[in-house]
Amino acid sequence: MLQTLSELNNLFSHGEQMRFVAHPSGWPVLRVDTAQATAELHLYGGHLTHFQPRGQAPVLWLSDQSLYQSGKAVRGGIPLIWPWFGPHPTRQALPQHGFARTSWWHMAETALLPDGRAHALLQLRDSEISQTWWPHPFLLELAITVGEALEVALTMTHLGHEAVTISAALHTYLAVGDISKVRVRGLEGTRFVDKTTGGRERAASQPLAIQQEVDRVYVATTADCVVEDAALGRAIRVGKTGSRSTVVWNPWQAKARAMADFPDDGYRTMLCVETTAAPPYDTLTLPPQASHRLSTTITVEP
Ligand code: TA6
């Protein structure tokens, strides 16, 4: 049963700093508005769609053509990819990137922390419908902490009786001023699977410049990535835990045009730097009752 706006505010609001409002789509969204930052978090998909430290431009890119329709993922922000990254390993008919980002999550807890940061905890449990896609009981917990930096942590607990293999991602869409003036540092010398050339593996010695479609799974890396955005005169650091692969994606012109929920020129002002446990090498095998925590911390640096 979906939690209504008044129930949500009775249980989880904190004055004007954390309160639920109706998004234009009618969906309930938690609006954070503190001295340190603003943010917006949907119950739909557990989807963080906005994060903006005071005095900064928005840090997350969000399409203004998102459909906000059940069954479709919101385009932008930080989609939660679980329990498979990319196409389902064996059942092609199932939606790409799993079902967490198109499920209704439940609010579990909110708090204004002593240091002024805002904290929210959401949960997703298995259901009759999820059992048709993923025949295992599970608990997902999403912990969001909003301050001058943003921390997003997805804890997955496998409640079944035999081990399962999972892939997952925090599919972060970063906002940049001009993609042609961006450099990504932190992945130099790291081997990657290039999905634009049929999965060829190679490494690059220089910081990454984006001058065409980029869809790369960097492997065996726990490094921070720093996205240097000359146009906005800032850098965005993406730190991570529980992840040994990083995906960098920009659809570029043709793919941007082909997506109905993505503006044709949207590729110029976004870059995905994703904290992943992604195939082919970084999938998770969870024994019964085991948990895994995947987290990303996003910080703006001058
Ligand atoms: O993370 C990169 C990627 O796997 C790309 O191949 C592209 O499919 C992107 O995710 C977006 O996928 P979506 O299902 O959200 O359109």
CSV table of C-alpha atoms and ligand atoms in Angstrom, one decimal:
chain,number,residue,atom,x,y,z
A,1,MET,CA,0.0,0.0,0.0
A,2,LEU,CA,1.5,3.3,-1.0
A,3,GLN,CA,2.2,5.8,1.8
A,4,THR,CA,0.1,9.0,1.3
A,5,LEU,CA,1.6,12.5,1.5
A,6,SER,CA,0.0,13.3,4.8
A,7,GLU,CA,1.0,9.9,6.3
A,8,LEU,CA,4.6,10.5,5.0
A,9,ASN,CA,4.7,14.1,6.5
A,10,ASN,CA,3.2,13.0,9.8
A,11,LEU,CA,5.8,10.3,10.2
A,12,PHE,CA,8.9,11.6,8.4
A,13,SER,CA,8.9,15.4,7.9
A,14,HIS,CA,11.2,17.7,9.8
A,15,GLY,CA,9.8,21.2,9.5
A,16,GLU,CA,10.7,22.9,6.2
A,17,GLN,CA,14.1,21.1,6.0
A,18,MET,CA,12.7,17.7,5.1
A,19,ARG,CA,9.1,17.4,3.8
A,20,PHE,CA,7.1,15.4,1.2
A,21,VAL,CA,5.5,17.3,-1.6
A,22,ALA,CA,3.6,16.2,-4.7
A,23,HIS,CA,5.8,16.1,-7.7
A,24,PRO,CA,4.1,17.5,-10.9
A,25,SER,CA,3.6,13.8,-11.9
A,26,GLY,CA,1.6,13.4,-8.7
A,27,TRP,CA,4.2,11.2,-7.1
A,28,PRO,CA,5.3,11.9,-3.5
A,29,VAL,CA,8.9,13.3,-3.4
A,30,LEU,CA,11.0,14.0,-0.3
A,31,ARG,CA,12.3,17.6,-0.6
A,32,VAL,CA,15.5,18.3,1.4
A,33,ASP,CA,16.2,22.0,1.9
A,34,THR,CA,18.9,22.7,4.5
A,35,ALA,CA,21.7,25.3,5.0
A,36,GLN,CA,24.1,22.8,3.3
A,37,ALA,CA,22.2,21.7,0.2
A,38,THR,CA,18.9,20.9,-1.5
A,39,ALA,CA,17.9,17.4,-2.8
A,40,GLU,CA,14.9,15.5,-4.0
A,41,LEU,CA,14.2,11.8,-3.5
A,42,HIS,CA,11.4,9.8,-5.0
A,43,LEU,CA,9.7,6.8,-3.4
A,44,TYR,CA,9.4,5.6,-7.0
A,45,GLY,CA,12.6,3.7,-7.7
A,46,GLY,CA,14.2,5.1,-4.5
A,47,HIS,CA,15.4,7.6,-7.1
A,48,LEU,CA,17.5,10.6,-6.0
A,49,THR,CA,16.8,13.1,-8.8
A,50,HIS,CA,18.4,16.3,-7.4
A,51,PHE,CA,21.4,17.3,-5.3
A,52,GLN,CA,22.7,20.9,-5.1
A,53,PRO,CA,25.1,22.1,-2.4
A,54,ARG,CA,24.5,25.7,-1.4
A,55,GLY,CA,26.3,28.1,-3.8
A,56,GLN,CA,26.8,25.4,-6.5
A,57,ALA,CA,25.0,24.5,-9.7
A,58,PRO,CA,23.1,21.2,-9.5
A,59,VAL,CA,25.4,18.2,-9.4
A,60,LEU,CA,23.1,15.6,-10.9
A,61,TRP,CA,21.8,15.8,-14.4
A,62,LEU,CA,18.0,15.3,-14.8
A,63,SER,CA,16.2,15.0,-18.2
A,64,ASP,CA,13.3,17.4,-18.6
A,65,GLN,CA,11.8,14.8,-20.8
A,66,SER,CA,11.5,12.1,-18.2
A,67,LEU,CA,8.2,10.2,-18.5
A,68,TYR,CA,7.4,9.8,-14.8
A,69,GLN,CA,5.4,6.7,-15.7
A,70,SER,CA,5.3,3.5,-13.6
A,71,GLY,CA,7.3,0.9,-15.4
A,72,LYS,CA,9.8,3.4,-16.8
A,73,ALA,CA,12.9,4.6,-15.0
A,74,VAL,CA,13.3,8.3,-14.4
A,75,ARG,CA,16.1,9.6,-16.7
A,76,GLY,CA,18.9,11.2,-14.8
A,77,GLY,CA,19.7,11.5,-11.1
A,78,ILE,CA,21.0,8.3,-9.6
A,79,PRO,CA,19.0,5.3,-10.8
A,80,LEU,CA,19.4,2.1,-8.7
A,81,ILE,CA,20.4,-0.8,-10.8
A,82,TRP,CA,19.6,-4.2,-9.1
A,83,PRO,CA,19.7,-7.2,-9.3
A,84,TRP,CA,21.2,-7.3,-12.7
A,85,PHE,CA,23.3,-4.7,-14.6
A,86,GLY,CA,22.5,-4.4,-18.4
A,87,PRO,CA,20.3,-7.1,-20.0
A,88,HIS,CA,19.1,-10.0,-17.8
A,89,PRO,CA,21.8,-12.8,-18.1
A,90,THR,CA,19.3,-15.4,-19.5
A,91,ARG,CA,15.8,-13.8,-19.9
A,92,GLN,CA,16.1,-11.1,-22.6
A,93,ALA,CA,12.4,-10.2,-22.2
A,94,LEU,CA,13.1,-8.8,-18.7
A,95,PRO,CA,13.8,-5.0,-18.4
A,96,GLN,CA,17.4,-3.9,-18.7
A,97,HIS,CA,19.1,-3.0,-15.4
A,98,GLY,CA,16.7,-4.9,-13.1
A,99,PHE,CA,13.6,-3.7,-11.4
A,100,ALA,CA,14.7,-1.7,-8.3
A,101,ARG,CA,14.5,1.6,-10.2
A,102,THR,CA,10.9,0.9,-11.3
A,103,SER,CA,9.6,-0.3,-8.0
A,104,TRP,CA,7.8,1.7,-5.2
A,105,TRP,CA,10.1,1.9,-2.2
A,106,HIS,CA,8.9,2.4,1.4
A,107,MET,CA,10.1,5.3,3.6
A,108,ALA,CA,11.6,3.8,6.8
A,109,GLU,CA,13.3,6.7,8.6
A,110,THR,CA,14.4,10.3,8.3
A,111,ALA,CA,16.6,12.4,10.5
A,112,LEU,CA,18.3,15.8,10.7
A,113,LEU,CA,21.8,14.9,12.0
A,114,PRO,CA,23.6,17.0,14.6
A,115,ASP,CA,26.1,18.2,12.0
A,116,GLY,CA,23.2,19.6,9.9
A,117,ARG,CA,23.1,16.8,7.3
A,118,ALA,CA,19.8,15.3,6.3
A,119,HIS,CA,19.4,11.5,6.3
A,120,ALA,CA,16.8,9.2,4.8
A,121,LEU,CA,16.4,5.4,4.8
A,122,LEU,CA,14.2,3.6,2.3
A,123,GLN,CA,13.5,-0.1,2.0
A,124,LEU,CA,12.3,-2.5,-0.7
A,125,ARG,CA,11.3,-6.1,0.0
A,126,ASP,CA,10.5,-8.9,-2.4
A,127,SER,CA,6.9,-9.2,-3.5
A,128,GLU,CA,4.7,-11.5,-5.6
A,129,ILE,CA,5.6,-9.5,-8.7
A,130,SER,CA,9.3,-9.3,-8.0
A,131,GLN,CA,9.3,-13.1,-7.5
A,132,THR,CA,8.4,-13.5,-11.2
A,133,TRP,CA,11.5,-11.6,-12.2
A,134,TRP,CA,13.8,-12.7,-9.4
A,135,PRO,CA,12.7,-15.9,-7.5
A,136,HIS,CA,14.5,-15.0,-4.3
A,137,PRO,CA,13.5,-13.2,-1.1
A,138,PHE,CA,15.5,-10.0,-0.5
A,139,LEU,CA,15.8,-6.8,1.4
A,140,LEU,CA,17.2,-3.6,-0.1
A,141,GLU,CA,18.0,-0.6,2.0
A,142,LEU,CA,18.9,2.7,0.6
A,143,ALA,CA,20.6,5.3,2.9
A,144,ILE,CA,20.9,8.8,1.6
A,145,THR,CA,22.9,11.5,3.5
A,146,VAL,CA,22.7,15.0,2.1
A,147,GLY,CA,25.2,17.7,3.2
A,148,GLU,CA,27.9,19.6,1.4
A,149,ALA,CA,28.7,16.1,0.0
A,150,LEU,CA,26.2,13.4,-1.0
A,151,GLU,CA,26.4,9.8,0.2
A,152,VAL,CA,24.2,7.1,-1.3
A,153,ALA,CA,24.5,3.6,0.1
A,154,LEU,CA,22.6,0.6,-1.2
A,155,THR,CA,22.7,-2.4,1.1
A,156,MET,CA,21.4,-5.7,-0.4
A,157,THR,CA,20.6,-8.7,1.8
A,158,HIS,CA,19.9,-12.1,0.3
A,159,LEU,CA,17.2,-13.9,2.2
A,160,GLY,CA,17.1,-17.1,0.1
A,161,HIS,CA,18.4,-20.5,0.9
A,162,GLU,CA,21.0,-20.9,-1.9
A,163,ALA,CA,23.7,-18.6,-3.1
A,164,VAL,CA,22.8,-16.1,-5.9
A,165,THR,CA,24.8,-14.0,-8.3
A,166,ILE,CA,23.9,-10.3,-8.4
A,167,SER,CA,25.1,-7.3,-10.4
A,168,ALA,CA,24.2,-3.8,-9.4
A,169,ALA,CA,25.0,-0.1,-9.9
A,170,LEU,CA,24.5,3.4,-8.6
A,171,HIS,CA,24.0,4.8,-12.1
A,172,THR,CA,24.9,8.4,-11.4
A,173,TYR,CA,24.2,11.1,-14.0
A,174,LEU,CA,26.5,14.0,-13.3
A,175,ALA,CA,25.7,17.5,-14.6
A,176,VAL,CA,28.6,19.2,-16.5
A,177,GLY,CA,28.8,22.6,-18.2
A,178,ASP,CA,30.2,21.5,-21.5
A,179,ILE,CA,31.2,17.8,-22.2
A,180,SER,CA,33.8,19.0,-24.8
A,181,LYS,CA,35.7,20.6,-21.9
A,182,VAL,CA,35.5,17.8,-19.5
A,183,ARG,CA,38.4,15.5,-18.4
A,184,VAL,CA,37.9,12.4,-16.2
A,185,ARG,CA,40.9,11.5,-13.9
A,186,GLY,CA,41.4,8.4,-11.8
A,187,LEU,CA,41.1,5.7,-14.5
A,188,GLU,CA,44.3,6.3,-16.3
A,189,GLY,CA,46.0,2.9,-16.9
A,190,THR,CA,42.9,1.0,-15.8
A,191,ARG,CA,41.7,-1.7,-18.2
A,192,PHE,CA,38.2,-1.3,-19.5
A,193,VAL,CA,35.7,-3.3,-21.6
A,194,ASP,CA,34.6,-1.0,-24.5
A,195,LYS,CA,30.9,-1.6,-25.2
A,196,THR,CA,31.1,0.6,-28.2
A,197,THR,CA,33.5,-1.8,-29.9
A,198,GLY,CA,31.9,-5.1,-29.1
A,199,GLY,CA,33.6,-5.4,-25.7
A,200,ARG,CA,37.2,-5.0,-26.8
A,201,GLU,CA,39.5,-4.6,-23.8
A,202,ARG,CA,42.2,-2.0,-23.5
A,203,ALA,CA,43.6,0.7,-21.2
A,204,ALA,CA,44.3,4.4,-21.8
A,205,SER,CA,47.2,6.2,-20.3
A,206,GLN,CA,45.7,9.7,-20.4
A,207,PRO,CA,42.7,11.3,-18.5
A,208,LEU,CA,39.5,10.5,-20.4
A,209,ALA,CA,38.1,13.2,-22.8
A,210,ILE,CA,34.6,12.6,-24.2
A,211,GLN,CA,34.4,13.3,-27.9
A,212,GLN,CA,32.1,10.5,-29.0
A,213,GLU,CA,29.8,7.8,-27.5
A,214,VAL,CA,31.5,6.4,-24.5
A,215,ASP,CA,30.3,3.2,-22.8
A,216,ARG,CA,33.1,1.6,-20.8
A,217,VAL,CA,33.3,-0.8,-17.9
A,218,TYR,CA,36.5,-0.1,-16.1
A,219,VAL,CA,37.6,-3.3,-14.3
A,220,ALA,CA,39.5,-4.0,-11.0
A,221,THR,CA,39.3,-0.4,-9.8
A,222,THR,CA,38.3,1.0,-6.4
A,223,ALA,CA,39.7,4.4,-7.3
A,224,ASP,CA,37.9,7.7,-7.0
A,225,CYS,CA,37.0,9.4,-10.2
A,226,VAL,CA,37.4,13.2,-10.6
A,227,VAL,CA,35.3,14.8,-13.3
A,228,GLU,CA,37.0,18.1,-14.2
A,229,ASP,CA,34.4,20.6,-15.6
A,230,ALA,CA,36.3,23.6,-17.0
A,231,ALA,CA,33.0,25.2,-18.2
A,232,LEU,CA,31.6,25.4,-14.7
A,233,GLY,CA,35.0,25.9,-13.1
A,234,ARG,CA,34.6,23.0,-10.7
A,235,ALA,CA,35.4,19.3,-10.3
A,236,ILE,CA,33.1,16.5,-9.0
A,237,ARG,CA,34.8,13.7,-7.1
A,238,VAL,CA,33.0,10.3,-7.1
A,239,GLY,CA,34.3,8.1,-4.3
A,240,LYS,CA,32.9,4.6,-3.8
A,241,THR,CA,32.9,1.5,-1.5
A,242,GLY,CA,31.8,-2.1,-2.2
A,243,SER,CA,32.6,-1.7,-6.0
A,244,ARG,CA,35.4,-3.0,-8.1
A,245,SER,CA,34.2,-1.6,-11.4
A,246,THR,CA,33.3,1.8,-12.7
A,247,VAL,CA,31.1,2.5,-15.7
A,248,VAL,CA,31.5,5.7,-17.7
A,249,TRP,CA,28.7,6.5,-20.2
A,250,ASN,CA,27.8,9.3,-22.6
A,251,PRO,CA,25.3,8.4,-25.3
A,252,TRP,CA,26.5,11.2,-27.6
A,253,GLN,CA,24.4,12.5,-30.5
A,254,ALA,CA,22.8,9.5,-32.2
A,255,LYS,CA,21.8,7.6,-29.0
A,256,ALA,CA,20.6,10.8,-27.4
A,257,ARG,CA,18.3,11.4,-30.3
A,258,ALA,CA,17.1,7.8,-30.2
A,259,MET,CA,15.9,8.1,-26.5
A,260,ALA,CA,12.5,9.6,-26.1
A,261,ASP,CA,13.2,10.7,-22.6
A,262,PHE,CA,16.5,12.3,-23.3
A,263,PRO,CA,16.9,15.7,-25.0
A,264,ASP,CA,18.7,15.5,-28.3
A,265,ASP,CA,21.5,17.9,-27.1
A,266,GLY,CA,21.4,16.5,-23.5
A,267,TYR,CA,24.7,14.6,-24.1
A,268,ARG,CA,26.5,18.0,-24.0
A,269,THR,CA,25.7,18.6,-20.3
A,270,MET,CA,25.9,15.1,-18.7
A,271,LEU,CA,28.2,12.3,-18.0
A,272,CYS,CA,27.5,9.0,-16.2
A,273,VAL,CA,30.2,7.9,-13.7
A,274,GLU,CA,28.7,4.8,-12.2
A,275,THR,CA,29.6,2.9,-9.0
A,276,THR,CA,29.1,-0.7,-10.1
A,277,ALA,CA,29.4,-4.3,-9.4
A,278,ALA,CA,29.1,-5.1,-13.1
A,279,PRO,CA,29.8,-7.9,-15.4
A,280,PRO,CA,31.9,-9.3,-16.9
A,281,TYR,CA,34.2,-9.5,-14.0
A,282,ASP,CA,32.7,-7.7,-11.0
A,283,THR,CA,29.5,-9.6,-10.1
A,284,LEU,CA,28.6,-10.5,-6.5
A,285,THR,CA,27.9,-14.0,-5.2
A,286,LEU,CA,25.8,-13.7,-2.0
A,287,PRO,CA,25.5,-16.8,0.2
A,288,PRO,CA,22.2,-17.2,2.1
A,289,GLN,CA,21.6,-14.4,4.6
A,290,ALA,CA,24.6,-12.4,3.3
A,291,SER,CA,24.6,-8.7,2.7
A,292,HIS,CA,26.6,-6.4,0.5
A,293,ARG,CA,26.9,-2.6,0.7
A,294,LEU,CA,27.5,-0.5,-2.4
A,295,SER,CA,28.1,3.2,-1.8
A,296,THR,CA,29.1,6.4,-3.6
A,297,THR,CA,30.1,9.7,-2.1
A,298,ILE,CA,29.9,12.7,-4.4
A,299,THR,CA,31.7,15.9,-3.5
A,300,VAL,CA,32.1,19.2,-5.4
A,301,GLU,CA,35.7,20.5,-5.4
A,302,PRO,CA,36.6,24.1,-6.6
B,1,TA6,O1,25.5,2.3,-17.8
B,1,TA6,C1,25.6,2.4,-19.2
B,1,TA6,C2,24.4,1.7,-19.9
B,1,TA6,O2,24.4,0.3,-19.6
B,1,TA6,C3,24.4,2.0,-21.3
B,1,TA6,O3,24.7,0.8,-22.1
B,1,TA6,C4,23.0,2.5,-21.6
B,1,TA6,O4,22.1,1.4,-21.9
B,1,TA6,C5,22.7,3.1,-20.2
B,1,TA6,O5,23.2,2.2,-19.3
B,1,TA6,C6,21.2,3.5,-20.0
B,1,TA6,O6,20.4,2.4,-19.9
B,1,TA6,P1,18.8,2.7,-19.6
B,1,TA6,O7,18.2,1.4,-19.5
B,1,TA6,O8,18.7,3.5,-18.4
B,1,TA6,O9,18.4,3.5,-20.8
